[in-house]
Amino acid sequence: MAERGGDLQWLLWQVKGTVDDDPTEVDQADIISAVEFNHDGELLATGDKGGRVVIFQKSRDDPNTRMCGDYNFYATFQSHEPEFDYLKSLEIEEKINEIQWLKQRNASRFLLTTNDKTVKLWKLTERYKQPSGFNLIADDGHEIDTRTVSELKVPQYTRLTEKSVETTCKRMYANAHTYHINSVSVNSDGENFMSADDLRINLWNVEVTDQCFMMVDIKPANMEELTEVITAAEFHPIHCNQFAYSSSKGCVRLCDMRTRALCDQHSKLFEEPEDPGTKSFFSEIISSMSDVKFSHSGRYMMTRDYLTARVWDLNMESRPVETYNVHEHLRGKLCALYENDCIFDKFECAWSGRDTHIVAGSYHNLFRIFDRSSKRESTLEASREVRLRQAVPPKKIVSTTGKRKRNEIALDTMDFNRKVLHPAWHPERNVIALAATNNLYLFQARL
């Protein structure tokens, strides 16, 4: 682990993606919608709204500077295609909603990808040799006329000049969700995973595709009585029998599969009472939780709503042990954010490898890093204007529109089309991956 005491100085390490000054002109299919490191941080996967998955592999670390190696292209494949539900006359987008890696057990690697309706299991295999010299198939792939075959050849393996990565869809878990899937989480036992939509959570065995078990069902008998929806769900990283799911009502329910088969009755409810003095028309919208993440140790749980990130101790339900205001300066602009639909953006959050820091995204390509022990916080911008391998200067949001310093950003000039919705933190190093529109920014820290 690279985390130690002291202040972290963040460097812009790499930028992936095309240069486009106007986010509104970016092709929608190129917008990154999911980012995830695998368990050792060797691979970094991204998914976009076009249904594509692009994977990067870390190169060797620099022995002189002890900095993390660069992430270079490893593989890409089309995970999902656009579909049409003829029974409901609905288009099913190919957008990748979430990516989850399975723990590596052999030379191949496996990951789960999902769009709104279907979860797929993909296998990545490195190939250093390929068979050649077939009797009925030419090296370019076309079939050979049997009448032209004069002798019987024995196929042989030939070594490739470059390593190739073969991607194969091994399983497809479909037709189990009536509503849009928002979360996929792999169980700590490595054999099961769950998929959650707006009203139900299903438990799957990785090897079985034609049946699943419904763990949670909050759909009322009369849909007019619907008061909340499920927004995110995740398994506990250590205890395979526990999982949590967040709600649009601003609460998180911790469930134990040992108590009963259908976990409609939660074991614990984490909810902070609303302050009557701050209640407004937008209170219900901004209190809706968009993400829930267990810490690596399994002791804590982090939730993200529109304005704040909260850390909860699993042993204390009454209130969070830590509250971080990600962009409190936007509270006075909620009316404008409601009119342009930005108030419905779903921001995610991430833990550092040792759970000592958290990262959360914001608008204007800003992201915030909070040190849990010292309570220090940094506001940084993901921008191509910063030179690579150079320290990123911290930013400050100010309300004045007059003359301001170079590191200050006026609140009225913030660009709400540029936003960091999907952060990911390397499990062992101080490396952060951020999805900002169609670009992937990689930041690395040094003490």
GROMACS .gro file of C-alpha atoms in nm:
model
  447
    1MET     CA    1   0.000   0.000   0.000
    2ALA     CA    2   0.126   0.344  -0.087
    3GLU     CA    3  -0.081   0.547   0.159
    4ARG     CA    4   0.103   0.697   0.453
    5GLY     CA    5   0.072   0.999   0.671
    6GLY     CA    6   0.133   1.346   0.537
    7ASP     CA    7  -0.021   1.560   0.267
    8LEU     CA    8  -0.067   1.413  -0.077
    9GLN     CA    9   0.036   1.615  -0.380
   10TRP     CA   10  -0.163   1.513  -0.683
   11LEU     CA   11  -0.021   1.500  -1.036
   12LEU     CA   12  -0.212   1.472  -1.361
   13TRP     CA   13  -0.061   1.149  -1.489
   14GLN     CA   14  -0.254   1.051  -1.803
   15VAL     CA   15  -0.552   1.157  -2.012
   16LYS     CA   16  -0.740   0.916  -2.237
   17GLY     CA   17  -0.989   1.031  -2.498
   18THR     CA   18  -1.031   1.289  -2.771
   19VAL     CA   19  -0.992   1.662  -2.723
   20ASP     CA   20  -1.324   1.845  -2.737
   21ASP     CA   21  -1.365   2.192  -2.593
   22ASP     CA   22  -1.746   2.184  -2.597
   23PRO     CA   23  -1.898   1.897  -2.394
   24THR     CA   24  -2.237   1.952  -2.559
   25GLU     CA   25  -2.091   1.854  -2.899
   26VAL     CA   26  -1.951   1.522  -2.779
   27ASP     CA   27  -2.103   1.213  -2.940
   28GLN     CA   28  -2.335   1.061  -2.678
   29ALA     CA   29  -2.204   0.712  -2.752
   30ASP     CA   30  -1.853   0.821  -2.642
   31ILE     CA   31  -1.956   0.944  -2.296
   32ILE     CA   32  -1.800   0.723  -2.027
   33SER     CA   33  -2.064   0.576  -1.795
   34ALA     CA   34  -1.864   0.331  -1.579
   35VAL     CA   35  -1.507   0.304  -1.441
   36GLU     CA   36  -1.364   0.019  -1.233
   37PHE     CA   37  -1.022  -0.112  -1.127
   38ASN     CA   38  -0.979  -0.486  -1.086
   39HIS     CA   39  -0.882  -0.630  -0.745
   40ASP     CA   40  -0.505  -0.575  -0.779
   41GLY     CA   41  -0.525  -0.257  -0.987
   42GLU     CA   42  -0.346  -0.418  -1.279
   43LEU     CA   43  -0.639  -0.352  -1.512
   44LEU     CA   44  -0.875  -0.057  -1.545
   45ALA     CA   45  -1.206  -0.100  -1.730
   46THR     CA   46  -1.430   0.173  -1.868
   47GLY     CA   47  -1.773   0.144  -2.025
   48ASP     CA   48  -1.954   0.405  -2.235
   49LYS     CA   49  -2.302   0.488  -2.355
   50GLY     CA   50  -2.231   0.314  -2.684
   51GLY     CA   51  -2.210  -0.024  -2.511
   52ARG     CA   52  -1.834  -0.051  -2.555
   53VAL     CA   53  -1.585  -0.161  -2.290
   54VAL     CA   54  -1.224  -0.045  -2.309
   55ILE     CA   55  -0.963  -0.198  -2.078
   56PHE     CA   56  -0.622  -0.054  -1.990
   57GLN     CA   57  -0.330  -0.243  -1.837
   58LYS     CA   58  -0.070  -0.097  -1.602
   59SER     CA   59   0.288  -0.102  -1.718
   60ARG     CA   60   0.582  -0.165  -1.484
   61ASP     CA   61   0.639   0.083  -1.205
   62ASP     CA   62   0.929   0.326  -1.236
   63PRO     CA   63   1.200   0.192  -0.999
   64ASN     CA   64   1.365   0.535  -0.972
   65THR     CA   65   1.064   0.745  -0.880
   66ARG     CA   66   0.859   0.455  -0.732
   67MET     CA   67   0.560   0.598  -0.916
   68CYS     CA   68   0.287   0.381  -1.063
   69GLY     CA   69   0.333   0.279  -1.426
   70ASP     CA   70   0.123   0.411  -1.712
   71TYR     CA   71  -0.206   0.254  -1.811
   72ASN     CA   72  -0.195   0.151  -2.176
   73PHE     CA   73  -0.454   0.001  -2.407
   74TYR     CA   74  -0.517  -0.368  -2.338
   75ALA     CA   75  -0.844  -0.473  -2.502
   76THR     CA   76  -1.180  -0.346  -2.621
   77PHE     CA   77  -1.507  -0.514  -2.713
   78GLN     CA   78  -1.871  -0.437  -2.782
   79SER     CA   79  -2.052  -0.555  -2.469
   80HIS     CA   80  -2.412  -0.459  -2.547
   81GLU     CA   81  -2.611  -0.365  -2.856
   82PRO     CA   82  -2.927  -0.154  -2.873
   83GLU     CA   83  -3.241  -0.367  -2.850
   84PHE     CA   84  -3.616  -0.319  -2.874
   85ASP     CA   85  -3.879  -0.466  -2.642
   86TYR     CA   86  -4.169  -0.534  -2.877
   87LEU     CA   87  -4.409  -0.626  -2.596
   88LYS     CA   88  -4.367  -0.289  -2.426
   89SER     CA   89  -4.263  -0.088  -2.732
   90LEU     CA   90  -3.951   0.032  -2.552
   91GLU     CA   91  -3.599   0.085  -2.676
   92ILE     CA   92  -3.330  -0.075  -2.459
   93GLU     CA   93  -3.014   0.134  -2.461
   94GLU     CA   94  -2.672  -0.023  -2.500
   95LYS     CA   95  -2.526   0.205  -2.231
   96ILE     CA   96  -2.301   0.029  -1.978
   97ASN     CA   97  -2.445   0.104  -1.633
   98GLU     CA   98  -2.184  -0.078  -1.425
   99ILE     CA   99  -1.872  -0.294  -1.447
  100GLN     CA  100  -1.766  -0.539  -1.177
  101TRP     CA  101  -1.452  -0.757  -1.179
  102LEU     CA  102  -1.449  -1.112  -1.044
  103LYS     CA  103  -1.146  -1.220  -0.843
  104GLN     CA  104  -0.885  -1.383  -1.062
  105ARG     CA  105  -0.853  -1.759  -1.014
  106ASN     CA  106  -0.649  -1.861  -1.319
  107ALA     CA  107  -0.469  -1.702  -1.612
  108SER     CA  108  -0.796  -1.562  -1.750
  109ARG     CA  109  -0.985  -1.267  -1.608
  110PHE     CA  110  -1.361  -1.226  -1.579
  111LEU     CA  111  -1.583  -0.920  -1.547
  112LEU     CA  112  -1.955  -0.845  -1.537
  113THR     CA  113  -2.110  -0.571  -1.746
  114THR     CA  114  -2.471  -0.459  -1.751
  115ASN     CA  115  -2.703  -0.230  -1.939
  116ASP     CA  116  -3.063  -0.159  -1.835
  117LYS     CA  117  -3.187  -0.517  -1.879
  118THR     CA  118  -2.909  -0.773  -1.930
  119VAL     CA  119  -2.597  -0.868  -1.732
  120LYS     CA  120  -2.313  -1.037  -1.919
  121LEU     CA  121  -2.006  -1.228  -1.800
  122TRP     CA  122  -1.696  -1.168  -2.013
  123LYS     CA  123  -1.373  -1.366  -2.021
  124LEU     CA  124  -1.038  -1.209  -2.111
  125THR     CA  125  -0.765  -1.446  -2.223
  126GLU     CA  126  -0.415  -1.357  -2.338
  127ARG     CA  127  -0.296  -1.542  -2.647
  128TYR     CA  128   0.070  -1.577  -2.740
  129LYS     CA  129   0.020  -1.849  -3.003
  130GLN     CA  130  -0.238  -1.921  -3.268
  131PRO     CA  131  -0.317  -2.235  -3.468
  132SER     CA  132  -0.237  -2.230  -3.839
  133GLY     CA  133  -0.196  -2.470  -4.128
  134PHE     CA  134  -0.554  -2.599  -4.147
  135ASN     CA  135  -0.660  -2.822  -4.432
  136LEU     CA  136  -0.999  -2.663  -4.508
  137ILE     CA  137  -0.950  -2.308  -4.374
  138ALA     CA  138  -0.693  -2.064  -4.512
  139ASP     CA  139  -0.486  -1.839  -4.286
  140ASP     CA  140  -0.706  -1.539  -4.380
  141GLY     CA  141  -1.017  -1.728  -4.264
  142HIS     CA  142  -1.192  -1.822  -4.588
  143GLU     CA  143  -1.284  -2.183  -4.666
  144ILE     CA  144  -1.074  -2.392  -4.904
  145ASP     CA  145  -1.239  -2.594  -5.178
  146THR     CA  146  -1.196  -2.963  -5.087
  147ARG     CA  147  -1.124  -3.045  -5.453
  148THR     CA  148  -0.805  -2.842  -5.438
  149VAL     CA  149  -0.666  -3.025  -5.133
  150SER     CA  150  -0.390  -3.258  -5.248
  151GLU     CA  151  -0.226  -3.349  -4.919
  152LEU     CA  152  -0.317  -3.377  -4.551
  153LYS     CA  153  -0.150  -3.119  -4.328
  154VAL     CA  154  -0.112  -3.127  -3.950
  155PRO     CA  155  -0.211  -2.790  -3.796
  156GLN     CA  156   0.053  -2.628  -3.577
  157TYR     CA  157   0.071  -2.347  -3.325
  158THR     CA  158   0.275  -2.045  -3.433
  159ARG     CA  159   0.400  -1.778  -3.194
  160LEU     CA  160   0.247  -1.434  -3.240
  161THR     CA  161   0.470  -1.130  -3.283
  162GLU     CA  162   0.246  -0.942  -3.037
  163LYS     CA  163   0.029  -1.061  -2.752
  164SER     CA  164  -0.341  -1.069  -2.839
  165VAL     CA  165  -0.632  -1.055  -2.594
  166GLU     CA  166  -0.933  -1.267  -2.673
  167THR     CA  167  -1.269  -1.155  -2.530
  168THR     CA  168  -1.553  -1.404  -2.501
  169CYS     CA  169  -1.905  -1.367  -2.364
  170LYS     CA  170  -1.936  -1.672  -2.137
  171ARG     CA  171  -2.273  -1.608  -1.973
  172MET     CA  172  -2.579  -1.389  -2.033
  173TYR     CA  173  -2.821  -1.321  -1.748
  174ALA     CA  174  -3.137  -1.184  -1.909
  175ASN     CA  175  -3.515  -1.157  -1.869
  176ALA     CA  176  -3.509  -1.114  -1.492
  177HIS     CA  177  -3.565  -0.740  -1.454
  178THR     CA  178  -3.880  -0.548  -1.540
  179TYR     CA  179  -3.718  -0.216  -1.450
  180HIS     CA  180  -3.379  -0.063  -1.525
  181ILE     CA  181  -3.075  -0.226  -1.362
  182ASN     CA  182  -2.874   0.030  -1.163
  183SER     CA  183  -2.626  -0.190  -0.974
  184VAL     CA  184  -2.431  -0.513  -0.998
  185SER     CA  185  -2.223  -0.645  -0.707
  186VAL     CA  186  -2.013  -0.960  -0.673
  187ASN     CA  187  -2.038  -1.158  -0.349
  188SER     CA  188  -1.724  -1.212  -0.142
  189ASP     CA  189  -1.754  -1.587  -0.203
  190GLY     CA  190  -1.690  -1.526  -0.574
  191GLU     CA  191  -1.970  -1.764  -0.672
  192ASN     CA  192  -2.272  -1.534  -0.661
  193PHE     CA  193  -2.362  -1.180  -0.756
  194MET     CA  194  -2.667  -0.958  -0.731
  195SER     CA  195  -2.834  -0.724  -0.975
  196ALA     CA  196  -3.061  -0.444  -0.858
  197ASP     CA  197  -3.323  -0.244  -1.042
  198ASP     CA  198  -3.563   0.024  -0.920
  199LEU     CA  199  -3.787  -0.214  -0.724
  200ARG     CA  200  -3.617  -0.555  -0.698
  201ILE     CA  201  -3.283  -0.716  -0.617
  202ASN     CA  202  -3.199  -1.056  -0.765
  203LEU     CA  203  -2.934  -1.306  -0.652
  204TRP     CA  204  -2.755  -1.504  -0.924
  205ASN     CA  205  -2.510  -1.790  -0.929
  206VAL     CA  206  -2.235  -1.715  -1.178
  207GLU     CA  207  -2.274  -2.058  -1.341
  208VAL     CA  208  -2.656  -2.044  -1.376
  209THR     CA  209  -2.819  -1.814  -1.630
  210ASP     CA  210  -3.178  -1.939  -1.651
  211GLN     CA  211  -3.284  -1.875  -1.292
  212CYS     CA  212  -3.221  -1.632  -1.008
  213PHE     CA  213  -3.359  -1.570  -0.659
  214MET     CA  214  -3.540  -1.250  -0.567
  215MET     CA  215  -3.391  -1.114  -0.242
  216VAL     CA  216  -3.575  -0.781  -0.219
  217ASP     CA  217  -3.907  -0.675  -0.364
  218ILE     CA  218  -4.043  -0.333  -0.269
  219LYS     CA  219  -4.301  -0.314  -0.548
  220PRO     CA  220  -4.641  -0.225  -0.396
  221ALA     CA  221  -4.958  -0.401  -0.504
  222ASN     CA  222  -5.083  -0.069  -0.637
  223MET     CA  223  -4.814   0.128  -0.821
  224GLU     CA  224  -4.992   0.451  -0.727
  225GLU     CA  225  -4.875   0.385  -0.371
  226LEU     CA  226  -4.509   0.376  -0.475
  227THR     CA  227  -4.309   0.612  -0.251
  228GLU     CA  228  -3.945   0.510  -0.308
  229VAL     CA  229  -3.713   0.324  -0.542
  230ILE     CA  230  -3.383   0.140  -0.502
  231THR     CA  231  -3.092   0.353  -0.623
  232ALA     CA  232  -2.784   0.136  -0.553
  233ALA     CA  233  -2.688  -0.194  -0.389
  234GLU     CA  234  -2.365  -0.364  -0.282
  235PHE     CA  235  -2.251  -0.680  -0.105
  236HIS     CA  236  -2.040  -0.659   0.211
  237PRO     CA  237  -1.672  -0.712   0.117
  238ILE     CA  238  -1.613  -0.975   0.389
  239HIS     CA  239  -1.944  -1.122   0.511
  240CYS     CA  240  -2.111  -1.301   0.219
  241ASN     CA  241  -2.451  -1.297   0.393
  242GLN     CA  242  -2.479  -0.917   0.422
  243PHE     CA  243  -2.566  -0.654   0.165
  244ALA     CA  244  -2.693  -0.297   0.164
  245TYR     CA  245  -2.915  -0.101  -0.068
  246SER     CA  246  -2.987   0.270  -0.080
  247SER     CA  247  -3.317   0.440  -0.142
  248SER     CA  248  -3.451   0.753  -0.304
  249LYS     CA  249  -3.582   0.844   0.043
  250GLY     CA  250  -3.228   0.908   0.164
  251CYS     CA  251  -3.181   0.592   0.371
  252VAL     CA  252  -2.975   0.274   0.350
  253ARG     CA  253  -3.099  -0.068   0.456
  254LEU     CA  254  -2.855  -0.335   0.569
  255CYS     CA  255  -2.991  -0.687   0.515
  256ASP     CA  256  -2.879  -1.028   0.640
  257MET     CA  257  -2.963  -1.327   0.422
  258ARG     CA  258  -2.937  -1.560   0.724
  259THR     CA  259  -3.248  -1.416   0.890
  260ARG     CA  260  -3.491  -1.488   0.609
  261ALA     CA  261  -3.497  -1.574   0.241
  262LEU     CA  262  -3.684  -1.264   0.123
  263CYS     CA  263  -3.504  -0.967   0.278
  264ASP     CA  264  -3.795  -0.723   0.270
  265GLN     CA  265  -3.734  -0.669   0.642
  266HIS     CA  266  -3.397  -0.505   0.695
  267SER     CA  267  -3.158  -0.576   0.981
  268LYS     CA  268  -3.049  -0.213   1.019
  269LEU     CA  269  -3.171   0.119   0.885
  270PHE     CA  270  -2.924   0.405   0.837
  271GLU     CA  271  -3.099   0.738   0.806
  272GLU     CA  272  -3.016   1.087   0.923
  273PRO     CA  273  -3.316   1.287   1.045
  274GLU     CA  274  -3.390   1.587   0.828
  275ASP     CA  275  -3.340   1.931   0.978
  276PRO     CA  276  -3.681   2.109   0.961
  277GLY     CA  277  -3.501   2.440   0.920
  278THR     CA  278  -3.344   2.339   0.587
  279LYS     CA  279  -3.648   2.169   0.436
  280SER     CA  280  -3.746   2.299   0.094
  281PHE     CA  281  -3.914   2.197  -0.230
  282PHE     CA  282  -3.591   2.024  -0.337
  283SER     CA  283  -3.524   1.838  -0.011
  284GLU     CA  284  -3.661   1.506  -0.132
  285ILE     CA  285  -3.466   1.520  -0.459
  286ILE     CA  286  -3.127   1.610  -0.312
  287SER     CA  287  -3.163   1.358  -0.028
  288SER     CA  288  -3.194   1.068  -0.271
  289MET     CA  289  -2.883   0.853  -0.243
  290SER     CA  290  -2.705   0.785  -0.570
  291ASP     CA  291  -2.433   0.552  -0.443
  292VAL     CA  292  -2.341   0.326  -0.151
  293LYS     CA  293  -1.995   0.175  -0.097
  294PHE     CA  294  -1.859  -0.041   0.183
  295SER     CA  295  -1.507   0.034   0.303
  296HIS     CA  296  -1.243  -0.228   0.224
  297SER     CA  297  -1.227  -0.321   0.593
  298GLY     CA  298  -1.604  -0.376   0.604
  299ARG     CA  299  -1.640  -0.157   0.914
  300TYR     CA  300  -1.779   0.152   0.743
  301MET     CA  301  -2.016   0.242   0.466
  302MET     CA  302  -2.014   0.554   0.250
  303THR     CA  303  -2.322   0.705   0.089
  304ARG     CA  304  -2.349   0.982  -0.166
  305ASP     CA  305  -2.643   1.211  -0.221
  306TYR     CA  306  -2.654   1.520  -0.438
  307LEU     CA  307  -2.469   1.760  -0.207
  308THR     CA  308  -2.288   1.544   0.047
  309ALA     CA  309  -2.093   1.226   0.113
  310ARG     CA  310  -2.148   1.053   0.446
  311VAL     CA  311  -1.955   0.781   0.626
  312TRP     CA  312  -2.151   0.547   0.852
  313ASP     CA  313  -2.026   0.307   1.117
  314LEU     CA  314  -2.213  -0.020   1.070
  315ASN     CA  315  -2.250  -0.040   1.448
  316MET     CA  316  -2.431   0.295   1.472
  317GLU     CA  317  -2.751   0.359   1.278
  318SER     CA  318  -2.864   0.688   1.433
  319ARG     CA  319  -2.633   0.925   1.245
  320PRO     CA  320  -2.323   0.925   1.023
  321VAL     CA  321  -1.983   0.947   1.190
  322GLU     CA  322  -1.854   1.178   0.917
  323THR     CA  323  -2.024   1.420   0.679
  324TYR     CA  324  -1.845   1.585   0.387
  325ASN     CA  325  -1.999   1.874   0.193
  326VAL     CA  326  -1.898   1.806  -0.167
  327HIS     CA  327  -2.053   2.112  -0.327
  328GLU     CA  328  -2.252   2.295  -0.061
  329HIS     CA  329  -2.200   2.616  -0.263
  330LEU     CA  330  -2.470   2.491  -0.505
  331ARG     CA  331  -2.747   2.496  -0.245
  332GLY     CA  332  -2.845   2.846  -0.351
  333LYS     CA  333  -2.864   2.738  -0.717
  334LEU     CA  334  -3.097   2.441  -0.676
  335CYS     CA  335  -3.375   2.615  -0.867
  336ALA     CA  336  -3.155   2.665  -1.175
  337LEU     CA  337  -3.019   2.310  -1.142
  338TYR     CA  338  -3.375   2.179  -1.131
  339GLU     CA  339  -3.467   2.366  -1.448
  340ASN     CA  340  -3.171   2.225  -1.644
  341ASP     CA  341  -3.219   1.874  -1.493
  342CYS     CA  342  -2.871   1.871  -1.340
  343ILE     CA  343  -3.026   1.815  -0.997
  344PHE     CA  344  -3.103   1.457  -1.109
  345ASP     CA  345  -2.737   1.373  -1.184
  346LYS     CA  346  -2.618   1.057  -1.010
  347PHE     CA  347  -2.275   1.115  -0.855
  348GLU     CA  348  -2.067   0.822  -0.732
  349CYS     CA  349  -1.792   0.803  -0.470
  350ALA     CA  350  -1.488   0.587  -0.394
  351TRP     CA  351  -1.268   0.476  -0.102
  352SER     CA  352  -0.891   0.478  -0.106
  353GLY     CA  353  -0.711   0.145  -0.067
  354ARG     CA  354  -0.671   0.182   0.311
  355ASP     CA  355  -0.998   0.369   0.364
  356THR     CA  356  -0.808   0.680   0.480
  357HIS     CA  357  -0.938   0.905   0.199
  358ILE     CA  358  -1.251   0.936  -0.009
  359VAL     CA  359  -1.308   1.099  -0.347
  360ALA     CA  360  -1.629   1.249  -0.486
  361GLY     CA  361  -1.700   1.428  -0.813
  362SER     CA  362  -1.861   1.762  -0.884
  363TYR     CA  363  -1.932   2.004  -1.168
  364HIS     CA  364  -1.688   2.203  -1.384
  365ASN     CA  365  -1.479   1.880  -1.395
  366LEU     CA  366  -1.396   1.936  -1.029
  367PHE     CA  367  -1.346   1.655  -0.781
  368ARG     CA  368  -1.287   1.662  -0.407
  369ILE     CA  369  -1.057   1.446  -0.195
  370PHE     CA  370  -1.117   1.425   0.179
  371ASP     CA  371  -0.859   1.306   0.433
  372ARG     CA  372  -1.058   1.126   0.704
  373SER     CA  373  -0.793   1.155   0.975
  374SER     CA  374  -0.675   1.516   0.934
  375LYS     CA  375  -1.011   1.640   0.793
  376ARG     CA  376  -0.819   1.823   0.519
  377GLU     CA  377  -0.990   1.851   0.185
  378SER     CA  378  -0.869   1.932  -0.165
  379THR     CA  379  -1.062   2.060  -0.465
  380LEU     CA  380  -0.894   1.975  -0.794
  381GLU     CA  381  -0.991   2.009  -1.159
  382ALA     CA  382  -0.962   1.744  -1.429
  383SER     CA  383  -0.839   1.958  -1.715
  384ARG     CA  384  -0.609   1.919  -2.015
  385GLU     CA  385  -0.472   2.265  -1.944
  386VAL     CA  386  -0.251   2.116  -1.672
  387ARG     CA  387   0.071   1.969  -1.804
  388LEU     CA  388   0.117   1.595  -1.761
  389ARG     CA  389   0.336   1.482  -1.470
  390GLN     CA  390   0.289   1.825  -1.312
  391ALA     CA  391   0.129   1.904  -0.977
  392VAL     CA  392  -0.237   2.002  -1.002
  393PRO     CA  393  -0.304   2.334  -0.824
  394PRO     CA  394  -0.601   2.324  -0.585
  395LYS     CA  395  -0.909   2.521  -0.684
  396LYS     CA  396  -1.139   2.740  -0.478
  397ILE     CA  397  -1.502   2.830  -0.548
  398VAL     CA  398  -1.582   3.197  -0.485
  399SER     CA  399  -1.908   3.384  -0.511
  400THR     CA  400  -1.761   3.706  -0.648
  401THR     CA  401  -1.775   3.774  -1.022
  402GLY     CA  402  -1.511   4.046  -1.018
  403LYS     CA  403  -1.137   4.011  -1.029
  404ARG     CA  404  -1.023   3.679  -0.888
  405LYS     CA  405  -0.707   3.479  -0.843
  406ARG     CA  406  -0.586   3.221  -1.087
  407ASN     CA  407  -0.690   2.926  -0.869
  408GLU     CA  408  -1.037   3.067  -0.802
  409ILE     CA  409  -1.351   2.975  -0.995
  410ALA     CA  410  -1.652   3.204  -0.981
  411LEU     CA  411  -1.971   3.023  -0.888
  412ASP     CA  412  -2.166   3.192  -1.168
  413THR     CA  413  -1.916   3.080  -1.432
  414MET     CA  414  -1.925   2.708  -1.345
  415ASP     CA  415  -1.993   2.481  -1.640
  416PHE     CA  416  -2.258   2.226  -1.543
  417ASN     CA  417  -2.211   2.029  -1.866
  418ARG     CA  418  -1.863   1.929  -1.749
  419LYS     CA  419  -1.897   1.693  -1.455
  420VAL     CA  420  -1.717   1.406  -1.283
  421LEU     CA  421  -1.981   1.142  -1.213
  422HIS     CA  422  -1.771   0.825  -1.195
  423PRO     CA  423  -1.452   0.812  -0.983
  424ALA     CA  424  -1.246   0.501  -0.902
  425TRP     CA  425  -0.950   0.462  -0.665
  426HIS     CA  426  -0.671   0.209  -0.716
  427PRO     CA  427  -0.700  -0.066  -0.449
  428GLU     CA  428  -0.330  -0.046  -0.352
  429ARG     CA  429  -0.185   0.281  -0.482
  430ASN     CA  430  -0.272   0.650  -0.468
  431VAL     CA  431  -0.406   0.652  -0.822
  432ILE     CA  432  -0.748   0.791  -0.910
  433ALA     CA  433  -0.936   0.737  -1.236
  434LEU     CA  434  -1.207   0.989  -1.324
  435ALA     CA  435  -1.461   0.980  -1.604
  436ALA     CA  436  -1.536   1.330  -1.732
  437THR     CA  437  -1.768   1.322  -2.036
  438ASN     CA  438  -1.568   1.132  -2.304
  439ASN     CA  439  -1.229   1.162  -2.131
  440LEU     CA  440  -1.060   0.943  -1.870
  441TYR     CA  441  -0.826   1.131  -1.634
  442LEU     CA  442  -0.567   0.949  -1.425
  443PHE     CA  443  -0.419   1.125  -1.123
  444GLN     CA  444  -0.134   1.001  -0.907
  445ALA     CA  445  -0.020   1.129  -0.570
  446ARG     CA  446   0.321   1.172  -0.420
  447LEU     CA  447   0.400   1.264  -0.063
   0.00000   0.00000   0.00000
